[in-house]
Amino acid sequence: MASSDFRRLPGFRDFPPEELAFRAHLFRAWRAVARRYGFLEYDGPPLEPLELYTEKSGDEIVGQLYNFTDKGDRQVSLRPEMTPSLARILGEHARSMPKPIRWFSIPQLFRYERQQRGRLREHFQWNVDIVGEDDVSADAEVLAVAIDGLRELGLGAEDVRARVSDRRLLTALLRDGVGVPEDGMDAAFALIDKVERMPEEVAREKLAADAGLDPAQVDALLKLFELEGLDDIRAAHPEASVAEAAAPLDAYLGHLEAMGLGDFVEVDLTIVRGLAYYTGIVFELFDRQGELRAICGGGRYDRLLELVGGDPMPAVGFGMGDVVLGELLRERALAPDYERTLDYYVVVIGEEQGPAARGLAHRLRDAGHSVAYEFRDRSVGKQFKSAGTEGARSVIVLGPEEAAKGVVVLRDMASGEEERVPPESLG
Ligand code: HAM
């Protein structure tokens, strides 16, 4: 077979060193921020029982699973998201753990999606979750972590915004403000999730057909999305159930304001989240210009642990992918320049110096320095060229004259300055 027959699968990625360095840059920022908030890192297996997703994640993700039957006749799937695994892991251990549990992870996830800008079949996702705490301050903490993750990478409120909503508030508005019947509620939620990407006429037709709404109800529902902010929403809908359901979101906004993050946050009732398990406040982060898909999504999911067979336990968290975020950072010139570096490059003049060069290089590596040299006899010019290519900060030259005097030449590659030093003084 020709090597062209082994092309990369569509939607999968190679990470040559420059790309990997960029990925590592994101991971470093994510880890630093998570640790700053007291989160501990965990991981789980990339392959899980298929049922973990078919039961809990909702239809959208189930249609995108990389699933198969393994050699032991088990129905399995590559993980499309981390939250069900987290719920499974904590279902087994959480009872004996001090609460709240603050955990984070950076799993590689797989979804058989139609490949498009910002959507691949494989991505890395920063997952940050608080389990065992139902106070709304945990919801605010989680969004603050997500925002700080972006700030750590150089993005500000002028670049990104968090669109937040609460499924309980939307339920009260739909039920008591609009009059959506109980059996039309799921369909209404599913349509609201997509309403932004639909022409208004299509949305109207679907709301009538799928959620059973009459034209006046469709009008009332679409008007909800014109309301700006909680005060507007409460003024337009004075129902007691709406006031009650708006209280957690009100407190949430207050907490974020107190943290100095208010500029990042806006209430947006079209945010409901596609995944089935969310129960309360939900949010998504987008680039301000609205050109890209969501950078991050999350919210409260108080029943998932119980659904996967664990103790009932409240939970809230988010997932932030590396693909859309990478696009945004590159667009804003916030991707660091790739730099290759090496502490020392050892240049030898004449093969006889080989053993001494290897001995010195090894001693320097033992001391924690990065060191490289040519594997075969090359001209001094070529060796210096390699030193430059590899980003060596210093070159050590071992030659017969220096050897006779018990010294090596140490050249600083930036300044060009040279000194003769005994090799024992290095390291
Ligand atoms: P999600 O909204 O499905 O949520 O994914 C979160 C983020 O992962 C998205 O906003 C997007 O940046 C990225 N992402 C998702 N799918 C792809 C893809 N095919 N290609 C590139 N990036 C992608 C969840 O997965 C929830 N489990 C998050 C969560 C954690 N909720 C609570 N805790």
Short mmCIF file of C-alpha atoms and ligand atoms in Angstrom, two decimals:
data_model
loop_
_atom_site.label_atom_id
_atom_site.label_comp_id
_atom_site.label_asym_id
_atom_site.label_seq_id
_atom_site.Cartn_x
_atom_site.Cartn_y
_atom_site.Cartn_z
CA MET A 1 0.00 0.00 0.00
CA ALA A 2 1.20 3.50 -0.77
CA SER A 3 1.58 5.81 2.19
CA SER A 4 -1.20 8.01 0.76
CA ASP A 5 -3.59 5.15 1.59
CA PHE A 6 -2.91 5.82 5.26
CA ARG A 7 -4.21 9.32 5.35
CA ARG A 8 -5.48 10.70 8.63
CA LEU A 9 -9.17 10.05 9.26
CA PRO A 10 -11.44 13.06 8.62
CA GLY A 11 -11.93 15.23 11.68
CA PHE A 12 -8.85 13.85 13.48
CA ARG A 13 -5.71 15.80 14.17
CA ASP A 14 -1.96 15.37 14.10
CA PHE A 15 0.04 17.33 16.61
CA PRO A 16 3.52 18.04 15.25
CA PRO A 17 5.65 19.89 17.84
CA GLU A 18 4.41 23.41 16.96
CA GLU A 19 0.79 22.29 17.33
CA LEU A 20 1.52 20.36 20.46
CA ALA A 21 3.25 23.39 21.96
CA PHE A 22 0.08 25.41 21.36
CA ARG A 23 -2.06 22.69 22.92
CA ALA A 24 0.32 22.57 25.90
CA HIS A 25 -0.04 26.35 26.24
CA LEU A 26 -3.82 25.94 26.63
CA PHE A 27 -3.47 23.04 29.04
CA ARG A 28 -0.98 24.98 31.17
CA ALA A 29 -3.39 27.91 31.48
CA TRP A 30 -6.34 25.62 32.26
CA ARG A 31 -4.40 23.68 34.90
CA ALA A 32 -3.04 26.84 36.52
CA VAL A 33 -6.52 28.37 36.83
CA ALA A 34 -8.18 25.16 38.06
CA ARG A 35 -5.53 24.79 40.74
CA ARG A 36 -5.90 28.43 41.73
CA TYR A 37 -9.52 27.61 42.62
CA GLY A 38 -8.56 24.47 44.55
CA PHE A 39 -9.61 21.86 41.96
CA LEU A 40 -7.93 18.45 41.78
CA GLU A 41 -7.14 16.73 38.46
CA TYR A 42 -8.64 13.33 37.61
CA ASP A 43 -9.10 11.15 34.52
CA GLY A 44 -11.04 8.09 33.44
CA PRO A 45 -11.00 5.59 30.58
CA PRO A 46 -11.50 6.76 26.98
CA LEU A 47 -13.79 3.77 26.36
CA GLU A 48 -17.00 3.32 28.36
CA PRO A 49 -20.10 1.11 28.25
CA LEU A 50 -22.39 2.40 25.51
CA GLU A 51 -25.33 2.65 27.91
CA LEU A 52 -23.62 5.37 29.91
CA TYR A 53 -24.42 7.69 26.99
CA THR A 54 -27.56 6.24 25.45
CA GLU A 55 -29.40 6.65 28.74
CA LYS A 56 -28.07 9.98 29.97
CA SER A 57 -26.68 12.34 27.37
CA GLY A 58 -29.64 13.04 25.09
CA ASP A 59 -30.32 12.28 21.44
CA GLU A 60 -27.93 14.76 19.89
CA ILE A 61 -24.84 13.16 21.36
CA VAL A 62 -26.14 9.61 20.93
CA GLY A 63 -26.32 10.20 17.17
CA GLN A 64 -22.62 11.11 17.26
CA LEU A 65 -21.20 8.19 19.20
CA TYR A 66 -18.14 6.23 18.11
CA ASN A 67 -19.56 2.94 19.32
CA PHE A 68 -18.88 -0.70 18.50
CA THR A 69 -19.10 -4.22 19.90
CA ASP A 70 -15.81 -5.31 21.48
CA LYS A 71 -14.31 -8.79 21.30
CA GLY A 72 -16.03 -9.73 24.54
CA ASP A 73 -19.39 -8.86 22.96
CA ARG A 74 -19.77 -5.69 25.02
CA GLN A 75 -21.45 -2.63 23.57
CA VAL A 76 -18.90 0.14 24.08
CA SER A 77 -18.27 3.72 22.99
CA LEU A 78 -15.36 6.14 22.91
CA ARG A 79 -16.24 8.94 25.32
CA PRO A 80 -18.03 11.85 23.60
CA GLU A 81 -18.05 13.90 26.82
CA MET A 82 -16.68 13.54 30.35
CA THR A 83 -19.69 14.27 32.53
CA PRO A 84 -21.23 10.74 32.51
CA SER A 85 -17.81 9.25 33.38
CA LEU A 86 -17.44 11.75 36.23
CA ALA A 87 -20.89 10.82 37.50
CA ARG A 88 -20.00 7.11 37.29
CA ILE A 89 -16.65 7.57 39.07
CA LEU A 90 -18.18 9.68 41.84
CA GLY A 91 -21.17 7.36 42.10
CA GLU A 92 -18.69 4.76 43.31
CA HIS A 93 -16.62 6.97 45.62
CA ALA A 94 -18.41 10.19 46.52
CA ARG A 95 -20.23 8.95 49.63
CA SER A 96 -17.05 8.83 51.70
CA MET A 97 -15.49 11.99 50.24
CA PRO A 98 -15.55 15.41 51.89
CA LYS A 99 -17.89 17.79 50.03
CA PRO A 100 -17.88 19.83 47.96
CA ILE A 101 -15.79 17.84 45.51
CA ARG A 102 -13.86 20.11 43.13
CA TRP A 103 -12.43 18.10 40.26
CA PHE A 104 -11.08 18.93 36.82
CA SER A 105 -9.85 16.97 33.84
CA ILE A 106 -8.63 17.50 30.26
CA PRO A 107 -9.92 14.43 28.39
CA GLN A 108 -9.67 13.71 24.67
CA LEU A 109 -13.23 13.24 23.41
CA PHE A 110 -14.69 11.71 20.25
CA ARG A 111 -17.87 12.68 18.43
CA TYR A 112 -18.84 11.54 14.96
CA GLU A 113 -19.93 15.02 13.88
CA ARG A 114 -20.19 16.53 10.46
CA GLN A 115 -16.83 18.21 10.14
CA GLN A 116 -17.13 22.01 9.99
CA ARG A 117 -15.43 25.09 11.33
CA GLY A 118 -14.95 24.60 15.06
CA ARG A 119 -16.27 21.03 15.02
CA LEU A 120 -13.99 18.03 14.65
CA ARG A 121 -14.37 14.37 15.45
CA GLU A 122 -11.80 14.54 18.18
CA HIS A 123 -11.11 17.34 20.64
CA PHE A 124 -9.70 18.05 24.06
CA GLN A 125 -12.05 19.51 26.61
CA TRP A 126 -11.30 21.15 29.93
CA ASN A 127 -13.91 19.86 32.36
CA VAL A 128 -14.39 21.61 35.68
CA ASP A 129 -17.09 20.39 38.09
CA ILE A 130 -18.23 20.96 41.65
CA VAL A 131 -20.17 18.02 43.11
CA GLY A 132 -22.04 17.90 46.41
CA GLU A 133 -23.01 21.57 46.65
CA ASP A 134 -26.36 22.99 45.59
CA ASP A 135 -25.78 26.60 46.64
CA VAL A 136 -25.82 29.00 43.71
CA SER A 137 -22.41 30.32 44.74
CA ALA A 138 -20.99 27.05 43.36
CA ASP A 139 -22.64 27.84 40.01
CA ALA A 140 -21.02 31.28 40.05
CA GLU A 141 -17.65 29.79 41.03
CA VAL A 142 -17.74 27.43 38.06
CA LEU A 143 -18.46 30.21 35.56
CA ALA A 144 -15.72 32.31 37.16
CA VAL A 145 -13.25 29.46 36.55
CA ALA A 146 -14.29 29.30 32.88
CA ILE A 147 -13.92 33.06 32.44
CA ASP A 148 -10.57 33.09 34.24
CA GLY A 149 -9.38 30.26 31.98
CA LEU A 150 -9.95 32.61 29.05
CA ARG A 151 -8.47 35.63 30.83
CA GLU A 152 -5.36 33.59 31.60
CA LEU A 153 -4.95 33.14 27.84
CA GLY A 154 -5.21 36.87 27.21
CA LEU A 155 -8.92 37.25 26.37
CA GLY A 156 -11.06 39.92 28.02
CA ALA A 157 -14.69 41.02 28.23
CA GLU A 158 -14.22 42.77 24.88
CA ASP A 159 -13.45 39.38 23.29
CA VAL A 160 -15.82 36.92 24.95
CA ARG A 161 -19.17 36.85 26.72
CA ALA A 162 -21.04 34.32 28.83
CA ARG A 163 -24.70 33.90 27.91
CA VAL A 164 -26.52 32.57 30.93
CA SER A 165 -30.01 31.27 31.62
CA ASP A 166 -31.82 28.98 34.04
CA ARG A 167 -33.91 26.05 32.89
CA ARG A 168 -36.18 26.50 35.93
CA LEU A 169 -36.84 30.13 34.99
CA LEU A 170 -37.48 29.22 31.36
CA THR A 171 -39.87 26.47 32.51
CA ALA A 172 -41.83 28.96 34.66
CA LEU A 173 -41.94 31.47 31.79
CA LEU A 174 -43.08 28.88 29.26
CA ARG A 175 -45.64 27.27 31.55
CA ASP A 176 -47.11 30.29 33.33
CA GLY A 177 -46.16 33.16 31.03
CA VAL A 178 -46.71 31.59 27.60
CA GLY A 179 -49.04 28.68 28.42
CA VAL A 180 -46.98 25.86 26.91
CA PRO A 181 -48.70 22.58 27.81
CA GLU A 182 -46.70 20.10 29.94
CA ASP A 183 -46.40 17.63 27.04
CA GLY A 184 -45.10 20.37 24.73
CA MET A 185 -42.33 21.42 27.10
CA ASP A 186 -39.54 19.11 25.81
CA ALA A 187 -40.27 20.09 22.21
CA ALA A 188 -40.28 23.79 23.15
CA PHE A 189 -36.91 23.44 24.91
CA ALA A 190 -35.41 21.57 21.95
CA LEU A 191 -36.61 24.27 19.54
CA ILE A 192 -35.41 27.14 21.73
CA ASP A 193 -31.96 25.52 21.74
CA LYS A 194 -31.91 25.90 17.95
CA VAL A 195 -34.04 29.02 17.48
CA GLU A 196 -31.05 31.26 16.78
CA ARG A 197 -30.01 29.17 13.80
CA MET A 198 -33.53 29.01 12.29
CA PRO A 199 -35.44 31.46 10.09
CA GLU A 200 -38.33 32.90 12.13
CA GLU A 201 -41.00 31.34 9.89
CA VAL A 202 -39.56 27.88 10.42
CA ALA A 203 -39.41 28.47 14.18
CA ARG A 204 -43.07 29.56 14.18
CA GLU A 205 -44.20 26.50 12.24
CA LYS A 206 -42.27 24.11 14.43
CA LEU A 207 -43.46 25.70 17.68
CA ALA A 208 -47.03 25.21 16.49
CA ALA A 209 -46.54 21.68 15.18
CA ASP A 210 -44.13 20.18 17.75
CA ALA A 211 -45.01 22.04 20.96
CA GLY A 212 -48.73 22.47 20.19
CA LEU A 213 -48.78 26.28 20.51
CA ASP A 214 -51.40 28.60 19.02
CA PRO A 215 -50.23 31.74 17.15
CA ALA A 216 -50.65 34.01 20.20
CA GLN A 217 -48.56 31.63 22.29
CA VAL A 218 -45.88 31.49 19.58
CA ASP A 219 -45.77 35.31 19.64
CA ALA A 220 -45.51 35.37 23.42
CA LEU A 221 -42.72 32.80 23.36
CA LEU A 222 -40.65 34.59 20.72
CA LYS A 223 -41.10 37.90 22.61
CA LEU A 224 -39.24 36.34 25.55
CA PHE A 225 -36.02 36.52 23.58
CA GLU A 226 -36.34 40.25 23.07
CA LEU A 227 -36.26 40.87 26.82
CA GLU A 228 -32.92 42.15 28.00
CA GLY A 229 -31.84 41.25 31.48
CA LEU A 230 -33.63 39.89 34.51
CA ASP A 231 -35.40 43.14 35.38
CA ASP A 232 -36.98 43.25 31.93
CA ILE A 233 -38.05 39.63 32.25
CA ARG A 234 -39.62 40.18 35.67
CA ALA A 235 -41.37 43.35 34.51
CA ALA A 236 -42.87 41.58 31.49
CA HIS A 237 -43.89 38.54 33.56
CA PRO A 238 -45.08 39.45 37.04
CA GLU A 239 -46.24 35.87 37.77
CA ALA A 240 -45.17 34.69 41.25
CA SER A 241 -43.63 31.49 39.84
CA VAL A 242 -41.41 33.58 37.54
CA ALA A 243 -40.24 35.78 40.43
CA GLU A 244 -39.40 32.69 42.45
CA ALA A 245 -37.58 30.98 39.57
CA ALA A 246 -35.60 34.15 38.81
CA ALA A 247 -34.13 34.36 42.33
CA PRO A 248 -31.18 31.94 41.86
CA LEU A 249 -30.11 33.65 38.62
CA ASP A 250 -30.33 37.01 40.38
CA ALA A 251 -28.02 35.80 43.16
CA TYR A 252 -25.69 34.23 40.57
CA LEU A 253 -25.33 37.52 38.70
CA GLY A 254 -24.66 39.28 41.99
CA HIS A 255 -21.84 36.86 42.87
CA LEU A 256 -20.18 37.30 39.48
CA GLU A 257 -20.51 41.06 39.75
CA ALA A 258 -18.84 40.92 43.17
CA MET A 259 -15.93 38.99 41.64
CA GLY A 260 -15.50 41.77 39.08
CA LEU A 261 -16.67 39.53 36.22
CA GLY A 262 -20.05 41.19 35.61
CA ASP A 263 -18.93 42.59 32.25
CA PHE A 264 -18.58 39.11 30.85
CA VAL A 265 -22.10 37.97 31.69
CA GLU A 266 -25.50 38.51 30.07
CA VAL A 267 -28.85 36.81 30.56
CA ASP A 268 -30.01 35.07 27.38
CA LEU A 269 -33.09 32.86 27.48
CA THR A 270 -32.18 31.11 24.21
CA ILE A 271 -29.42 29.23 26.05
CA VAL A 272 -30.90 25.89 27.14
CA ARG A 273 -28.03 23.46 26.26
CA GLY A 274 -28.49 20.41 24.06
CA LEU A 275 -27.57 17.83 26.69
CA ALA A 276 -30.50 16.27 28.51
CA TYR A 277 -29.20 16.25 32.06
CA TYR A 278 -29.11 19.96 32.97
CA THR A 279 -31.55 21.04 35.70
CA GLY A 280 -30.81 24.67 36.63
CA ILE A 281 -28.56 27.52 35.61
CA VAL A 282 -26.92 26.90 32.22
CA PHE A 283 -24.39 28.92 30.26
CA GLU A 284 -22.33 29.10 27.10
CA LEU A 285 -19.33 31.24 26.30
CA PHE A 286 -18.97 32.81 22.85
CA ASP A 287 -16.64 35.20 21.07
CA ARG A 288 -18.14 38.71 21.25
CA GLN A 289 -18.43 39.03 17.50
CA GLY A 290 -20.55 35.91 17.36
CA GLU A 291 -18.55 34.47 14.48
CA LEU A 292 -17.56 31.21 16.06
CA ARG A 293 -19.41 28.33 17.69
CA ALA A 294 -19.56 28.04 21.47
CA ILE A 295 -16.18 27.99 23.21
CA CYS A 296 -17.59 26.46 26.35
CA GLY A 297 -20.84 25.15 27.78
CA GLY A 298 -22.04 24.00 31.15
CA GLY A 299 -24.49 24.26 33.96
CA ARG A 300 -26.14 22.52 36.88
CA TYR A 301 -27.09 18.85 36.63
CA ASP A 302 -28.46 17.76 39.99
CA ARG A 303 -29.83 14.38 39.00
CA LEU A 304 -27.12 12.80 36.87
CA LEU A 305 -25.24 11.02 39.66
CA GLU A 306 -28.42 9.34 40.77
CA LEU A 307 -29.27 8.40 37.18
CA VAL A 308 -26.00 6.53 36.76
CA GLY A 309 -26.68 4.58 39.95
CA GLY A 310 -24.90 6.65 42.60
CA ASP A 311 -26.18 8.58 45.61
CA PRO A 312 -28.28 11.61 44.68
CA MET A 313 -25.91 14.56 44.64
CA PRO A 314 -26.07 18.09 43.24
CA ALA A 315 -23.47 18.98 40.62
CA VAL A 316 -22.45 21.86 38.39
CA GLY A 317 -19.69 22.21 35.82
CA PHE A 318 -18.59 23.00 32.28
CA GLY A 319 -16.63 21.75 29.32
CA MET A 320 -14.36 24.06 27.29
CA GLY A 321 -13.02 22.69 24.02
CA ASP A 322 -9.62 23.43 22.52
CA VAL A 323 -10.81 23.81 18.90
CA VAL A 324 -12.94 26.96 18.89
CA LEU A 325 -10.77 28.54 21.56
CA GLY A 326 -7.69 27.84 19.42
CA GLU A 327 -9.33 29.57 16.44
CA LEU A 328 -10.18 32.62 18.54
CA LEU A 329 -6.71 32.92 20.06
CA ARG A 330 -5.07 32.66 16.65
CA GLU A 331 -7.47 35.23 15.24
CA ARG A 332 -6.55 37.64 18.05
CA ALA A 333 -2.81 36.95 17.66
CA LEU A 334 -2.79 35.49 21.17
CA ALA A 335 -1.07 32.25 20.17
CA PRO A 336 2.52 32.35 21.45
CA ASP A 337 5.29 32.08 18.85
CA TYR A 338 6.69 28.61 18.66
CA GLU A 339 10.22 28.52 19.97
CA ARG A 340 12.59 25.63 19.89
CA THR A 341 15.13 25.70 22.71
CA LEU A 342 18.05 23.70 23.96
CA ASP A 343 20.46 24.59 26.78
CA TYR A 344 23.61 23.25 25.13
CA TYR A 345 24.75 21.90 21.78
CA VAL A 346 28.04 20.02 21.91
CA VAL A 347 30.31 20.48 18.89
CA VAL A 348 33.29 18.19 18.42
CA ILE A 349 36.38 18.79 16.33
CA GLY A 350 37.60 15.35 15.33
CA GLU A 351 36.11 11.97 16.18
CA GLU A 352 38.62 11.42 19.03
CA GLN A 353 36.67 13.93 21.11
CA GLY A 354 33.48 11.77 20.85
CA PRO A 355 33.78 9.92 24.17
CA ALA A 356 34.59 13.11 26.11
CA ALA A 357 31.63 14.89 24.40
CA ARG A 358 29.21 12.10 25.27
CA GLY A 359 30.49 12.01 28.85
CA LEU A 360 30.05 15.78 29.24
CA ALA A 361 26.59 15.78 27.58
CA HIS A 362 25.44 13.00 29.87
CA ARG A 363 26.68 14.78 32.98
CA LEU A 364 24.86 17.96 31.93
CA ARG A 365 21.65 16.00 31.27
CA ASP A 366 21.92 14.41 34.71
CA ALA A 367 22.08 17.95 36.08
CA GLY A 368 18.78 18.71 34.31
CA HIS A 369 19.98 20.52 31.17
CA SER A 370 18.82 19.81 27.64
CA VAL A 371 21.76 18.82 25.46
CA ALA A 372 22.13 17.53 21.91
CA TYR A 373 24.95 16.81 19.45
CA GLU A 374 25.49 15.36 15.97
CA PHE A 375 25.33 11.59 15.78
CA ARG A 376 28.04 11.35 13.14
CA ASP A 377 31.24 13.13 12.17
CA ARG A 378 30.29 16.45 10.54
CA SER A 379 32.08 19.67 9.73
CA VAL A 380 32.20 22.26 12.51
CA GLY A 381 30.14 24.61 10.31
CA LYS A 382 27.35 22.02 9.93
CA GLN A 383 27.39 21.35 13.66
CA PHE A 384 26.98 25.05 14.42
CA LYS A 385 24.15 25.20 11.91
CA SER A 386 22.36 22.38 13.71
CA ALA A 387 22.94 24.17 17.02
CA GLY A 388 21.16 27.20 15.56
CA THR A 389 18.27 25.16 14.15
CA GLU A 390 17.69 23.49 17.48
CA GLY A 391 17.66 26.81 19.33
CA ALA A 392 20.75 26.13 21.46
CA ARG A 393 21.50 28.94 23.91
CA SER A 394 25.12 27.86 24.26
CA VAL A 395 27.50 25.75 22.26
CA ILE A 396 30.32 23.80 23.87
CA VAL A 397 33.24 23.07 21.54
CA LEU A 398 35.59 20.16 22.28
CA GLY A 399 38.72 20.24 20.16
CA PRO A 400 42.19 18.67 20.34
CA GLU A 401 43.94 21.93 21.34
CA GLU A 402 41.47 22.67 24.12
CA ALA A 403 41.58 19.04 25.25
CA ALA A 404 45.33 19.31 25.64
CA LYS A 405 44.79 22.31 27.97
CA GLY A 406 41.94 20.65 29.89
CA VAL A 407 39.34 23.21 28.74
CA VAL A 408 36.35 23.53 26.37
CA VAL A 409 35.09 26.57 24.46
CA LEU A 410 31.75 27.88 25.70
CA ARG A 411 30.01 30.12 23.19
CA ASP A 412 26.94 32.17 24.02
CA MET A 413 24.84 31.97 20.85
CA ALA A 414 22.99 35.25 21.41
CA SER A 415 26.01 37.48 22.08
CA GLY A 416 28.65 35.44 20.25
CA GLU A 417 30.93 35.75 23.28
CA GLU A 418 33.32 32.90 23.93
CA GLU A 419 35.26 31.78 26.95
CA ARG A 420 37.51 28.85 27.71
CA VAL A 421 36.44 26.94 30.79
CA PRO A 422 37.24 23.58 32.37
CA PRO A 423 34.37 21.16 31.53
CA GLU A 424 33.89 20.35 35.23
CA SER A 425 32.74 23.93 35.80
CA LEU A 426 29.68 23.42 33.57
CA GLY A 427 26.34 22.18 34.79
P1 HAM B 1 -20.81 20.47 25.19
O1 HAM B 1 -21.54 21.74 25.04
O2 HAM B 1 -21.31 19.30 24.41
O3 HAM B 1 -20.85 20.13 26.76
O4 HAM B 1 -19.28 20.69 24.87
C1 HAM B 1 -18.55 21.72 25.51
C2 HAM B 1 -17.61 22.41 24.54
O5 HAM B 1 -16.75 21.43 23.93
C3 HAM B 1 -18.28 23.10 23.37
O6 HAM B 1 -18.68 24.40 23.73
C4 HAM B 1 -17.17 23.11 22.32
O7 HAM B 1 -16.23 24.16 22.56
C5 HAM B 1 -16.44 21.81 22.61
N1 HAM B 1 -16.86 20.77 21.65
C6 HAM B 1 -17.90 19.94 21.74
N2 HAM B 1 -17.97 19.13 20.67
C7 HAM B 1 -16.93 19.45 19.87
C8 HAM B 1 -16.43 18.99 18.61
N3 HAM B 1 -17.01 18.00 17.95
N4 HAM B 1 -15.34 19.57 18.11
C9 HAM B 1 -14.70 20.56 18.75
N5 HAM B 1 -15.11 21.04 19.94
C10 HAM B 1 -16.21 20.50 20.50
C11 HAM B 1 -20.38 18.99 27.31
O8 HAM B 1 -19.71 18.17 26.73
C12 HAM B 1 -20.70 18.86 28.78
N6 HAM B 1 -20.39 17.49 29.21
C13 HAM B 1 -19.93 19.89 29.58
C14 HAM B 1 -20.17 19.82 31.06
C15 HAM B 1 -19.24 19.47 32.00
N7 HAM B 1 -21.30 20.07 31.67
C16 HAM B 1 -21.14 19.91 32.99
N8 HAM B 1 -19.89 19.53 33.19
#
